[in-house]
């Protein structure tokens, strides 16, 4: 099934390796191996579907019911949400970037053993509603997973106004034993209460019903403590003012055709981006660089 392969030995003598495969639904997929981890990335949406550190459970949740089809988003992993977040009248939810086939521009197994891959969003009819721009997505696989969405406004005269979000689905042991810290004091829009504005008063957020919240003006790191898996996940970000926390819980899970009825127990989304009043107004010729680094290890 492998169509080609690239390999370079790291300083440790361990190869960083990229293999090109037909993935699920025969969509082209890249399998990346490093001394510390493995990852899978589809060109469809430039979608990271797997990242697993050696001797650790997978970091990313992927639904058993996900579609792998042209025109449909993948349920799980890291959908790239761009150039808008949420619904937009007459257009799809969460932008078109997650359903386009991105071009692989370069991949580089580095001397330190990490592997970086750069993808570019292709020209498409939907993009022509906006001014000229480039969107690149750089994924670096090593001991951690680093993601950079780099958007350049190519217009000489006009701002480019957009939203972005790396909609990360984390794999957890049991939603009832998970706490999320780093958001105390932040203002959020509560989507399950008609977008009412609230303030987070908890040091650690526990989830025991549907949660769909947009935290605004949040720049600090978020930690997910997972009692069942005995793991702590850290989300560090730059050029991101918004954090979205989402778990569909029971009723919504049952309504989603590409999500298992019980899968809400094993996932939580902690999404980093710039949405709503945090949207980006990029001046002509300028570049925005949304960066997210995911690390994990045993909970103390
Ligand atoms: C979250 C939104 O980011 O994504 C939720 O806040 C939404 O409202 C969820 O339900 C999933 O969206 P989709 O389009 O992938 O089903």
PDB file of C-alpha atoms and ligand atoms in Angstrom:
ATOM      1  CA  UNK A   1       0.000   0.000   0.000  1.00  0.00           C
ATOM      2  CA  UNK A   2       2.918   2.387   0.668  1.00  0.00           C
ATOM      3  CA  UNK A   3       3.574   4.496  -2.416  1.00  0.00           C
ATOM      4  CA  UNK A   4       6.830   6.113  -1.292  1.00  0.00           C
ATOM      5  CA  UNK A   5       8.953   6.656   1.722  1.00  0.00           C
ATOM      6  CA  UNK A   6      11.469   9.220   3.024  1.00  0.00           C
ATOM      7  CA  UNK A   7      13.848   8.686   5.886  1.00  0.00           C
ATOM      8  CA  UNK A   8      16.653  10.522   7.597  1.00  0.00           C
ATOM      9  CA  UNK A   9      18.621   9.335  10.615  1.00  0.00           C
ATOM     10  CA  UNK A  10      18.559  11.658  13.645  1.00  0.00           C
ATOM     11  CA  UNK A  11      21.525  12.466  15.880  1.00  0.00           C
ATOM     12  CA  UNK A  12      20.291   9.603  18.060  1.00  0.00           C
ATOM     13  CA  UNK A  13      20.668   7.276  15.100  1.00  0.00           C
ATOM     14  CA  UNK A  14      16.901   6.829  15.040  1.00  0.00           C
ATOM     15  CA  UNK A  15      15.208   7.627  11.744  1.00  0.00           C
ATOM     16  CA  UNK A  16      12.512  10.240  11.390  1.00  0.00           C
ATOM     17  CA  UNK A  17      10.347   8.763   8.657  1.00  0.00           C
ATOM     18  CA  UNK A  18       7.417   9.707   6.458  1.00  0.00           C
ATOM     19  CA  UNK A  19       5.425   7.104   4.527  1.00  0.00           C
ATOM     20  CA  UNK A  20       2.740   7.961   1.963  1.00  0.00           C
ATOM     21  CA  UNK A  21      -0.287   5.689   2.124  1.00  0.00           C
ATOM     22  CA  UNK A  22      -3.876   5.382   1.012  1.00  0.00           C
ATOM     23  CA  UNK A  23      -5.751   6.011   4.245  1.00  0.00           C
ATOM     24  CA  UNK A  24      -9.368   5.317   5.120  1.00  0.00           C
ATOM     25  CA  UNK A  25     -11.813   6.019   2.303  1.00  0.00           C
ATOM     26  CA  UNK A  26      -8.744   5.804   0.047  1.00  0.00           C
ATOM     27  CA  UNK A  27      -7.862   9.369   1.038  1.00  0.00           C
ATOM     28  CA  UNK A  28      -4.117  10.095   0.847  1.00  0.00           C
ATOM     29  CA  UNK A  29      -2.453   9.965   4.218  1.00  0.00           C
ATOM     30  CA  UNK A  30       1.035  10.407   5.686  1.00  0.00           C
ATOM     31  CA  UNK A  31       2.354   8.185   8.419  1.00  0.00           C
ATOM     32  CA  UNK A  32       5.134   9.849  10.423  1.00  0.00           C
ATOM     33  CA  UNK A  33       7.480   8.010  12.800  1.00  0.00           C
ATOM     34  CA  UNK A  34      10.070   9.513  15.117  1.00  0.00           C
ATOM     35  CA  UNK A  35      12.140   8.114  17.974  1.00  0.00           C
ATOM     36  CA  UNK A  36       9.441   9.289  20.405  1.00  0.00           C
ATOM     37  CA  UNK A  37       6.144   9.093  18.613  1.00  0.00           C
ATOM     38  CA  UNK A  38       4.002   8.282  15.582  1.00  0.00           C
ATOM     39  CA  UNK A  39       1.435  10.431  13.791  1.00  0.00           C
ATOM     40  CA  UNK A  40      -1.029  10.201  10.910  1.00  0.00           C
ATOM     41  CA  UNK A  41      -2.019  13.174   8.798  1.00  0.00           C
ATOM     42  CA  UNK A  42      -4.568  13.245   5.962  1.00  0.00           C
ATOM     43  CA  UNK A  43      -4.213  15.701   3.081  1.00  0.00           C
ATOM     44  CA  UNK A  44      -8.004  15.993   3.405  1.00  0.00           C
ATOM     45  CA  UNK A  45      -8.231  18.992   5.747  1.00  0.00           C
ATOM     46  CA  UNK A  46      -4.473  18.703   6.564  1.00  0.00           C
ATOM     47  CA  UNK A  47      -6.052  16.718   9.331  1.00  0.00           C
ATOM     48  CA  UNK A  48      -3.897  15.153  12.064  1.00  0.00           C
ATOM     49  CA  UNK A  49      -5.909  12.086  13.062  1.00  0.00           C
ATOM     50  CA  UNK A  50      -3.365  10.359  15.334  1.00  0.00           C
ATOM     51  CA  UNK A  51      -0.460  11.289  17.550  1.00  0.00           C
ATOM     52  CA  UNK A  52       0.855   8.696  19.972  1.00  0.00           C
ATOM     53  CA  UNK A  53       3.920   8.928  22.181  1.00  0.00           C
ATOM     54  CA  UNK A  54       5.717   5.668  22.842  1.00  0.00           C
ATOM     55  CA  UNK A  55       4.360   3.940  25.955  1.00  0.00           C
ATOM     56  CA  UNK A  56       1.365   6.289  26.162  1.00  0.00           C
ATOM     57  CA  UNK A  57      -2.241   5.929  24.983  1.00  0.00           C
ATOM     58  CA  UNK A  58      -3.130   7.967  21.860  1.00  0.00           C
ATOM     59  CA  UNK A  59      -3.283  11.699  22.542  1.00  0.00           C
ATOM     60  CA  UNK A  60      -6.059  12.374  20.041  1.00  0.00           C
ATOM     61  CA  UNK A  61      -9.577  10.967  20.013  1.00  0.00           C
ATOM     62  CA  UNK A  62     -10.901   9.751  16.650  1.00  0.00           C
ATOM     63  CA  UNK A  63     -14.533   8.636  16.357  1.00  0.00           C
ATOM     64  CA  UNK A  64     -15.211   5.064  15.267  1.00  0.00           C
ATOM     65  CA  UNK A  65     -18.067   6.538  13.213  1.00  0.00           C
ATOM     66  CA  UNK A  66     -16.064   9.264  11.466  1.00  0.00           C
ATOM     67  CA  UNK A  67     -16.601   9.765   7.776  1.00  0.00           C
ATOM     68  CA  UNK A  68     -13.564   9.667   5.520  1.00  0.00           C
ATOM     69  CA  UNK A  69     -15.122  11.210   2.424  1.00  0.00           C
ATOM     70  CA  UNK A  70     -14.523  14.146   0.123  1.00  0.00           C
ATOM     71  CA  UNK A  71     -16.623  17.096   1.248  1.00  0.00           C
ATOM     72  CA  UNK A  72     -17.129  15.772   4.790  1.00  0.00           C
ATOM     73  CA  UNK A  73     -15.090  16.684   7.869  1.00  0.00           C
ATOM     74  CA  UNK A  74     -13.289  13.997   9.863  1.00  0.00           C
ATOM     75  CA  UNK A  75     -14.709  13.580  13.390  1.00  0.00           C
ATOM     76  CA  UNK A  76     -11.805  13.667  15.829  1.00  0.00           C
ATOM     77  CA  UNK A  77      -8.106  14.460  15.645  1.00  0.00           C
ATOM     78  CA  UNK A  78      -7.459  18.115  14.836  1.00  0.00           C
ATOM     79  CA  UNK A  79      -9.830  19.764  12.342  1.00  0.00           C
ATOM     80  CA  UNK A  80      -8.368  23.026  11.025  1.00  0.00           C
ATOM     81  CA  UNK A  81     -11.177  25.551  11.414  1.00  0.00           C
ATOM     82  CA  UNK A  82     -10.655  28.493   9.020  1.00  0.00           C
ATOM     83  CA  UNK A  83     -11.606  31.123   7.827  1.00  0.00           C
ATOM     84  CA  UNK A  84     -14.668  31.186  10.072  1.00  0.00           C
ATOM     85  CA  UNK A  85     -15.751  29.414  13.230  1.00  0.00           C
ATOM     86  CA  UNK A  86     -19.273  28.078  13.835  1.00  0.00           C
ATOM     87  CA  UNK A  87     -22.172  28.411  11.418  1.00  0.00           C
ATOM     88  CA  UNK A  88     -22.229  30.959   8.601  1.00  0.00           C
ATOM     89  CA  UNK A  89     -25.444  31.587   6.709  1.00  0.00           C
ATOM     90  CA  UNK A  90     -25.642  29.649   3.470  1.00  0.00           C
ATOM     91  CA  UNK A  91     -22.188  28.173   4.045  1.00  0.00           C
ATOM     92  CA  UNK A  92     -20.884  25.207   6.026  1.00  0.00           C
ATOM     93  CA  UNK A  93     -19.986  25.201   9.700  1.00  0.00           C
ATOM     94  CA  UNK A  94     -16.371  25.957  10.737  1.00  0.00           C
ATOM     95  CA  UNK A  95     -15.105  27.144   7.316  1.00  0.00           C
ATOM     96  CA  UNK A  96     -13.955  25.207   4.286  1.00  0.00           C
ATOM     97  CA  UNK A  97     -10.321  24.458   5.204  1.00  0.00           C
ATOM     98  CA  UNK A  98     -11.252  21.211   6.966  1.00  0.00           C
ATOM     99  CA  UNK A  99     -12.844  19.714   3.838  1.00  0.00           C
ATOM    100  CA  UNK A 100     -10.273  20.731   1.222  1.00  0.00           C
ATOM    101  CA  UNK A 101      -7.385  18.586   0.011  1.00  0.00           C
ATOM    102  CA  UNK A 102      -4.306  20.504   1.133  1.00  0.00           C
ATOM    103  CA  UNK A 103      -1.064  20.353  -0.874  1.00  0.00           C
ATOM    104  CA  UNK A 104       1.992  18.909   0.821  1.00  0.00           C
ATOM    105  CA  UNK A 105       4.670  21.533   0.061  1.00  0.00           C
ATOM    106  CA  UNK A 106       7.619  20.090   1.956  1.00  0.00           C
ATOM    107  CA  UNK A 107       8.543  17.644   4.655  1.00  0.00           C
ATOM    108  CA  UNK A 108      11.820  17.549   6.502  1.00  0.00           C
ATOM    109  CA  UNK A 109      13.110  14.900   8.868  1.00  0.00           C
ATOM    110  CA  UNK A 110      15.452  17.146  10.936  1.00  0.00           C
ATOM    111  CA  UNK A 111      18.831  16.205  12.468  1.00  0.00           C
ATOM    112  CA  UNK A 112      17.293  16.326  15.958  1.00  0.00           C
ATOM    113  CA  UNK A 113      14.935  13.509  14.958  1.00  0.00           C
ATOM    114  CA  UNK A 114      11.759  15.599  14.604  1.00  0.00           C
ATOM    115  CA  UNK A 115       9.768  15.683  11.367  1.00  0.00           C
ATOM    116  CA  UNK A 116       8.069  18.837  10.043  1.00  0.00           C
ATOM    117  CA  UNK A 117       5.531  18.870   7.233  1.00  0.00           C
ATOM    118  CA  UNK A 118       4.181  22.000   5.556  1.00  0.00           C
ATOM    119  CA  UNK A 119       0.800  21.984   3.850  1.00  0.00           C
ATOM    120  CA  UNK A 120      -0.879  24.723   1.818  1.00  0.00           C
ATOM    121  CA  UNK A 121      -4.599  25.354   1.398  1.00  0.00           C
ATOM    122  CA  UNK A 122      -5.265  25.245  -2.378  1.00  0.00           C
ATOM    123  CA  UNK A 123      -7.140  27.887  -4.321  1.00  0.00           C
ATOM    124  CA  UNK A 124     -10.836  27.071  -4.286  1.00  0.00           C
ATOM    125  CA  UNK A 125     -14.088  28.841  -5.206  1.00  0.00           C
ATOM    126  CA  UNK A 126     -14.986  29.440  -1.542  1.00  0.00           C
ATOM    127  CA  UNK A 127     -11.734  31.353  -0.980  1.00  0.00           C
ATOM    128  CA  UNK A 128     -12.548  33.826  -3.735  1.00  0.00           C
ATOM    129  CA  UNK A 129     -15.185  35.408  -1.464  1.00  0.00           C
ATOM    130  CA  UNK A 130     -12.212  36.713   0.537  1.00  0.00           C
ATOM    131  CA  UNK A 131      -9.299  38.874  -0.568  1.00  0.00           C
ATOM    132  CA  UNK A 132      -6.077  37.179  -1.681  1.00  0.00           C
ATOM    133  CA  UNK A 133      -4.368  35.184   1.076  1.00  0.00           C
ATOM    134  CA  UNK A 134      -2.102  32.182   1.679  1.00  0.00           C
ATOM    135  CA  UNK A 135      -2.737  29.638   4.420  1.00  0.00           C
ATOM    136  CA  UNK A 136       0.045  27.227   5.381  1.00  0.00           C
ATOM    137  CA  UNK A 137      -0.118  24.614   8.128  1.00  0.00           C
ATOM    138  CA  UNK A 138       3.090  23.269   9.623  1.00  0.00           C
ATOM    139  CA  UNK A 139       2.935  20.105  11.714  1.00  0.00           C
ATOM    140  CA  UNK A 140       6.031  19.106  13.698  1.00  0.00           C
ATOM    141  CA  UNK A 141       6.143  15.624  15.169  1.00  0.00           C
ATOM    142  CA  UNK A 142       8.648  14.835  17.929  1.00  0.00           C
ATOM    143  CA  UNK A 143       8.314  14.160  21.650  1.00  0.00           C
ATOM    144  CA  UNK A 144       5.442  16.651  21.405  1.00  0.00           C
ATOM    145  CA  UNK A 145       3.104  17.758  18.627  1.00  0.00           C
ATOM    146  CA  UNK A 146       3.449  21.317  17.343  1.00  0.00           C
ATOM    147  CA  UNK A 147       0.943  22.940  14.996  1.00  0.00           C
ATOM    148  CA  UNK A 148       1.235  26.300  13.236  1.00  0.00           C
ATOM    149  CA  UNK A 149      -1.427  27.861  11.056  1.00  0.00           C
ATOM    150  CA  UNK A 150       0.294  30.665   9.123  1.00  0.00           C
ATOM    151  CA  UNK A 151      -1.979  33.052   7.231  1.00  0.00           C
ATOM    152  CA  UNK A 152      -0.643  35.876   5.053  1.00  0.00           C
ATOM    153  CA  UNK A 153      -2.798  38.685   3.726  1.00  0.00           C
ATOM    154  CA  UNK A 154      -1.682  39.139   0.119  1.00  0.00           C
ATOM    155  CA  UNK A 155      -3.810  42.233  -0.470  1.00  0.00           C
ATOM    156  CA  UNK A 156      -1.996  45.568  -0.860  1.00  0.00           C
ATOM    157  CA  UNK A 157      -4.975  47.580   0.301  1.00  0.00           C
ATOM    158  CA  UNK A 158      -7.484  45.633   2.410  1.00  0.00           C
ATOM    159  CA  UNK A 159      -7.585  43.963   5.807  1.00  0.00           C
ATOM    160  CA  UNK A 160      -8.272  40.224   5.874  1.00  0.00           C
ATOM    161  CA  UNK A 161     -10.790  39.497   8.620  1.00  0.00           C
ATOM    162  CA  UNK A 162     -11.055  35.851   9.682  1.00  0.00           C
ATOM    163  CA  UNK A 163     -11.422  33.371  12.522  1.00  0.00           C
ATOM    164  CA  UNK A 164      -9.207  30.344  13.102  1.00  0.00           C
ATOM    165  CA  UNK A 165      -9.254  27.424  15.496  1.00  0.00           C
ATOM    166  CA  UNK A 166      -7.331  24.178  15.932  1.00  0.00           C
ATOM    167  CA  UNK A 167     -10.273  22.074  17.068  1.00  0.00           C
ATOM    168  CA  UNK A 168      -8.342  19.460  19.032  1.00  0.00           C
ATOM    169  CA  UNK A 169     -10.183  16.323  20.219  1.00  0.00           C
ATOM    170  CA  UNK A 170      -8.283  14.760  23.137  1.00  0.00           C
ATOM    171  CA  UNK A 171      -8.540  11.093  24.040  1.00  0.00           C
ATOM    172  CA  UNK A 172      -9.398  10.676  27.734  1.00  0.00           C
ATOM    173  CA  UNK A 173     -10.099   7.673  29.966  1.00  0.00           C
ATOM    174  CA  UNK A 174     -13.439   8.835  31.335  1.00  0.00           C
ATOM    175  CA  UNK A 175     -14.949  12.329  31.140  1.00  0.00           C
ATOM    176  CA  UNK A 176     -16.049  11.990  34.778  1.00  0.00           C
ATOM    177  CA  UNK A 177     -12.428  11.824  35.994  1.00  0.00           C
ATOM    178  CA  UNK A 178     -11.116  14.741  33.933  1.00  0.00           C
ATOM    179  CA  UNK A 179     -10.448  18.306  35.062  1.00  0.00           C
ATOM    180  CA  UNK A 180      -9.363  21.246  32.921  1.00  0.00           C
ATOM    181  CA  UNK A 181      -7.405  24.088  34.514  1.00  0.00           C
ATOM    182  CA  UNK A 182      -6.053  27.423  33.321  1.00  0.00           C
ATOM    183  CA  UNK A 183      -9.259  29.337  32.639  1.00  0.00           C
ATOM    184  CA  UNK A 184     -10.187  30.744  36.066  1.00  0.00           C
ATOM    185  CA  UNK A 185     -11.294  34.372  35.823  1.00  0.00           C
ATOM    186  CA  UNK A 186     -11.894  34.229  32.038  1.00  0.00           C
ATOM    187  CA  UNK A 187     -15.091  35.493  30.445  1.00  0.00           C
ATOM    188  CA  UNK A 188     -16.911  32.955  28.304  1.00  0.00           C
ATOM    189  CA  UNK A 189     -19.917  32.721  26.030  1.00  0.00           C
ATOM    190  CA  UNK A 190     -22.047  29.772  27.085  1.00  0.00           C
ATOM    191  CA  UNK A 191     -23.418  28.300  23.847  1.00  0.00           C
ATOM    192  CA  UNK A 192     -25.702  25.869  25.697  1.00  0.00           C
ATOM    193  CA  UNK A 193     -27.307  28.876  27.476  1.00  0.00           C
ATOM    194  CA  UNK A 194     -27.938  30.990  24.357  1.00  0.00           C
ATOM    195  CA  UNK A 195     -24.497  32.616  24.314  1.00  0.00           C
ATOM    196  CA  UNK A 196     -24.961  34.220  27.757  1.00  0.00           C
ATOM    197  CA  UNK A 197     -21.713  35.798  28.938  1.00  0.00           C
ATOM    198  CA  UNK A 198     -20.346  34.290  32.165  1.00  0.00           C
ATOM    199  CA  UNK A 199     -17.121  34.329  34.186  1.00  0.00           C
ATOM    200  CA  UNK A 200     -15.229  31.143  34.988  1.00  0.00           C
ATOM    201  CA  UNK A 201     -14.979  30.884  38.785  1.00  0.00           C
ATOM    202  CA  UNK A 202     -13.493  27.386  39.021  1.00  0.00           C
ATOM    203  CA  UNK A 203      -9.806  26.608  39.333  1.00  0.00           C
ATOM    204  CA  UNK A 204     -10.551  23.356  37.493  1.00  0.00           C
ATOM    205  CA  UNK A 205     -13.514  22.651  35.217  1.00  0.00           C
ATOM    206  CA  UNK A 206     -15.311  19.302  35.597  1.00  0.00           C
ATOM    207  CA  UNK A 207     -17.751  18.145  32.933  1.00  0.00           C
ATOM    208  CA  UNK A 208     -20.976  16.329  33.779  1.00  0.00           C
ATOM    209  CA  UNK A 209     -23.374  17.657  31.120  1.00  0.00           C
ATOM    210  CA  UNK A 210     -23.162  19.198  27.638  1.00  0.00           C
ATOM    211  CA  UNK A 211     -20.459  21.876  27.582  1.00  0.00           C
ATOM    212  CA  UNK A 212     -19.931  24.285  24.684  1.00  0.00           C
ATOM    213  CA  UNK A 213     -18.090  27.433  25.738  1.00  0.00           C
ATOM    214  CA  UNK A 214     -16.012  30.086  24.028  1.00  0.00           C
ATOM    215  CA  UNK A 215     -13.516  31.548  26.497  1.00  0.00           C
ATOM    216  CA  UNK A 216     -12.307  34.959  25.328  1.00  0.00           C
ATOM    217  CA  UNK A 217      -8.981  36.731  25.864  1.00  0.00           C
ATOM    218  CA  UNK A 218      -7.230  33.626  27.189  1.00  0.00           C
ATOM    219  CA  UNK A 219      -3.544  33.314  26.379  1.00  0.00           C
ATOM    220  CA  UNK A 220      -2.212  31.012  29.112  1.00  0.00           C
ATOM    221  CA  UNK A 221      -1.569  27.279  28.970  1.00  0.00           C
ATOM    222  CA  UNK A 222      -4.399  24.825  29.677  1.00  0.00           C
ATOM    223  CA  UNK A 223      -3.896  21.529  31.482  1.00  0.00           C
ATOM    224  CA  UNK A 224      -6.122  18.494  31.198  1.00  0.00           C
ATOM    225  CA  UNK A 225      -5.724  16.096  34.139  1.00  0.00           C
ATOM    226  CA  UNK A 226      -7.005  12.631  33.384  1.00  0.00           C
ATOM    227  CA  UNK A 227      -7.486  10.526  36.521  1.00  0.00           C
ATOM    228  CA  UNK A 228      -8.449   7.331  34.670  1.00  0.00           C
ATOM    229  CA  UNK A 229      -5.470   7.329  32.298  1.00  0.00           C
ATOM    230  CA  UNK A 230      -3.139   8.893  34.919  1.00  0.00           C
ATOM    231  CA  UNK A 231      -2.074  11.461  32.341  1.00  0.00           C
ATOM    232  CA  UNK A 232      -1.666  15.214  32.197  1.00  0.00           C
ATOM    233  CA  UNK A 233      -1.916  17.002  28.839  1.00  0.00           C
ATOM    234  CA  UNK A 234      -0.622  20.550  28.440  1.00  0.00           C
ATOM    235  CA  UNK A 235      -1.833  22.888  25.691  1.00  0.00           C
ATOM    236  CA  UNK A 236       0.483  25.860  25.121  1.00  0.00           C
ATOM    237  CA  UNK A 237      -0.397  28.456  22.534  1.00  0.00           C
ATOM    238  CA  UNK A 238       0.725  31.651  20.890  1.00  0.00           C
ATOM    239  CA  UNK A 239      -1.277  34.182  18.879  1.00  0.00           C
ATOM    240  CA  UNK A 240      -4.478  32.644  20.214  1.00  0.00           C
ATOM    241  CA  UNK A 241      -6.919  34.620  22.331  1.00  0.00           C
ATOM    242  CA  UNK A 242      -9.814  32.143  22.387  1.00  0.00           C
ATOM    243  CA  UNK A 243     -10.182  28.721  23.967  1.00  0.00           C
ATOM    244  CA  UNK A 244     -13.234  26.592  23.174  1.00  0.00           C
ATOM    245  CA  UNK A 245     -14.241  23.729  25.464  1.00  0.00           C
ATOM    246  CA  UNK A 246     -16.709  21.233  24.006  1.00  0.00           C
ATOM    247  CA  UNK A 247     -18.243  17.914  24.979  1.00  0.00           C
ATOM    248  CA  UNK A 248     -21.574  17.046  23.322  1.00  0.00           C
ATOM    249  CA  UNK A 249     -22.753  14.755  26.174  1.00  0.00           C
ATOM    250  CA  UNK A 250     -25.569  12.225  25.698  1.00  0.00           C
ATOM    251  CA  UNK A 251     -28.397  13.818  23.671  1.00  0.00           C
ATOM    252  CA  UNK A 252     -26.175  15.661  21.187  1.00  0.00           C
ATOM    253  CA  UNK A 253     -23.975  12.587  20.751  1.00  0.00           C
ATOM    254  CA  UNK A 254     -27.084  10.651  19.713  1.00  0.00           C
ATOM    255  CA  UNK A 255     -27.951  13.293  17.118  1.00  0.00           C
ATOM    256  CA  UNK A 256     -24.535  13.259  15.457  1.00  0.00           C
ATOM    257  CA  UNK A 257     -24.405  10.671  12.604  1.00  0.00           C
ATOM    258  CA  UNK A 258     -20.594  10.504  12.664  1.00  0.00           C
ATOM    259  CA  UNK A 259     -20.156  10.052  16.416  1.00  0.00           C
ATOM    260  CA  UNK A 260     -20.869   7.014  18.624  1.00  0.00           C
ATOM    261  CA  UNK A 261     -23.567   7.284  21.298  1.00  0.00           C
ATOM    262  CA  UNK A 262     -21.122   6.594  24.133  1.00  0.00           C
ATOM    263  CA  UNK A 263     -18.050   8.275  22.674  1.00  0.00           C
ATOM    264  CA  UNK A 264     -18.639  11.503  24.645  1.00  0.00           C
ATOM    265  CA  UNK A 265     -17.175   9.611  27.633  1.00  0.00           C
ATOM    266  CA  UNK A 266     -13.762   9.303  25.952  1.00  0.00           C
ATOM    267  CA  UNK A 267     -13.207  12.754  24.448  1.00  0.00           C
ATOM    268  CA  UNK A 268     -12.977  16.400  25.249  1.00  0.00           C
ATOM    269  CA  UNK A 269     -12.234  19.232  22.851  1.00  0.00           C
ATOM    270  CA  UNK A 270      -9.927  21.998  24.024  1.00  0.00           C
ATOM    271  CA  UNK A 271      -9.628  24.256  21.004  1.00  0.00           C
ATOM    272  CA  UNK A 272      -7.159  27.095  20.511  1.00  0.00           C
ATOM    273  CA  UNK A 273      -7.832  29.953  18.125  1.00  0.00           C
ATOM    274  CA  UNK A 274      -9.276  33.392  17.589  1.00  0.00           C
ATOM    275  CA  UNK A 275     -13.055  33.466  17.289  1.00  0.00           C
ATOM    276  CA  UNK A 276     -16.001  35.848  17.778  1.00  0.00           C
ATOM    277  CA  UNK A 277     -14.806  39.175  19.205  1.00  0.00           C
ATOM    278  CA  UNK A 278     -11.248  37.750  19.116  1.00  0.00           C
ATOM    279  CA  UNK A 279     -11.366  37.385  15.314  1.00  0.00           C
ATOM    280  CA  UNK A 280      -8.232  38.520  13.472  1.00  0.00           C
ATOM    281  CA  UNK A 281      -8.078  41.706  11.416  1.00  0.00           C
ATOM    282  CA  UNK A 282      -4.898  41.197   9.447  1.00  0.00           C
ATOM    283  CA  UNK A 283      -3.492  44.347   7.788  1.00  0.00           C
ATOM    284  CA  UNK A 284      -2.348  44.183   4.137  1.00  0.00           C
ATOM    285  CA  UNK A 285       0.896  42.255   3.671  1.00  0.00           C
ATOM    286  CA  UNK A 286       0.962  40.945   7.262  1.00  0.00           C
ATOM    287  CA  UNK A 287       1.160  37.360   8.545  1.00  0.00           C
ATOM    288  CA  UNK A 288      -0.596  35.749  11.512  1.00  0.00           C
ATOM    289  CA  UNK A 289       0.895  32.651  13.094  1.00  0.00           C
ATOM    290  CA  UNK A 290      -1.391  30.595  15.364  1.00  0.00           C
ATOM    291  CA  UNK A 291       0.867  28.140  17.217  1.00  0.00           C
ATOM    292  CA  UNK A 292      -0.162  25.293  19.508  1.00  0.00           C
ATOM    293  CA  UNK A 293       2.148  22.865  21.290  1.00  0.00           C
ATOM    294  CA  UNK A 294       0.749  19.705  22.875  1.00  0.00           C
ATOM    295  CA  UNK A 295       2.773  17.821  25.463  1.00  0.00           C
ATOM    296  CA  UNK A 296       1.768  14.996  27.750  1.00  0.00           C
ATOM    297  CA  UNK A 297       3.093  12.798  30.495  1.00  0.00           C
ATOM    298  CA  UNK A 298       2.149  10.959  33.665  1.00  0.00           C
ATOM    299  CA  UNK A 299      -0.011  12.898  36.139  1.00  0.00           C
ATOM    300  CA  UNK A 300       1.850  13.514  39.389  1.00  0.00           C
TER     301      UNK A 300
HETATM  302  C1  LIG B   1     -17.364  23.244  18.556  1.00  0.00           C
HETATM  303  C2  LIG B   1     -18.554  24.142  18.622  1.00  0.00           C
HETATM  304  O1  LIG B   1     -16.214  24.001  18.314  1.00  0.00           O
HETATM  305  O2  LIG B   1     -17.528  22.329  17.474  1.00  0.00           O
HETATM  306  C3  LIG B   1     -19.810  23.319  18.803  1.00  0.00           C
HETATM  307  O3  LIG B   1     -18.399  25.072  19.700  1.00  0.00           O
HETATM  308  C4  LIG B   1     -19.924  22.303  17.684  1.00  0.00           C
HETATM  309  O4  LIG B   1     -20.945  24.161  18.840  1.00  0.00           O
HETATM  310  C5  LIG B   1     -18.646  21.477  17.632  1.00  0.00           C
HETATM  311  O5  LIG B   1     -21.043  21.487  17.921  1.00  0.00           O
HETATM  312  C6  LIG B   1     -18.621  20.440  16.515  1.00  0.00           C
HETATM  313  O6  LIG B   1     -18.878  21.031  15.299  1.00  0.00           O
HETATM  314  P1  LIG B   1     -18.999  20.146  13.976  1.00  0.00           P
HETATM  315  O7  LIG B   1     -19.330  21.090  12.873  1.00  0.00           O
HETATM  316  O8  LIG B   1     -17.653  19.504  13.772  1.00  0.00           O
HETATM  317  O9  LIG B   1     -20.068  19.128  14.265  1.00  0.00           O
END
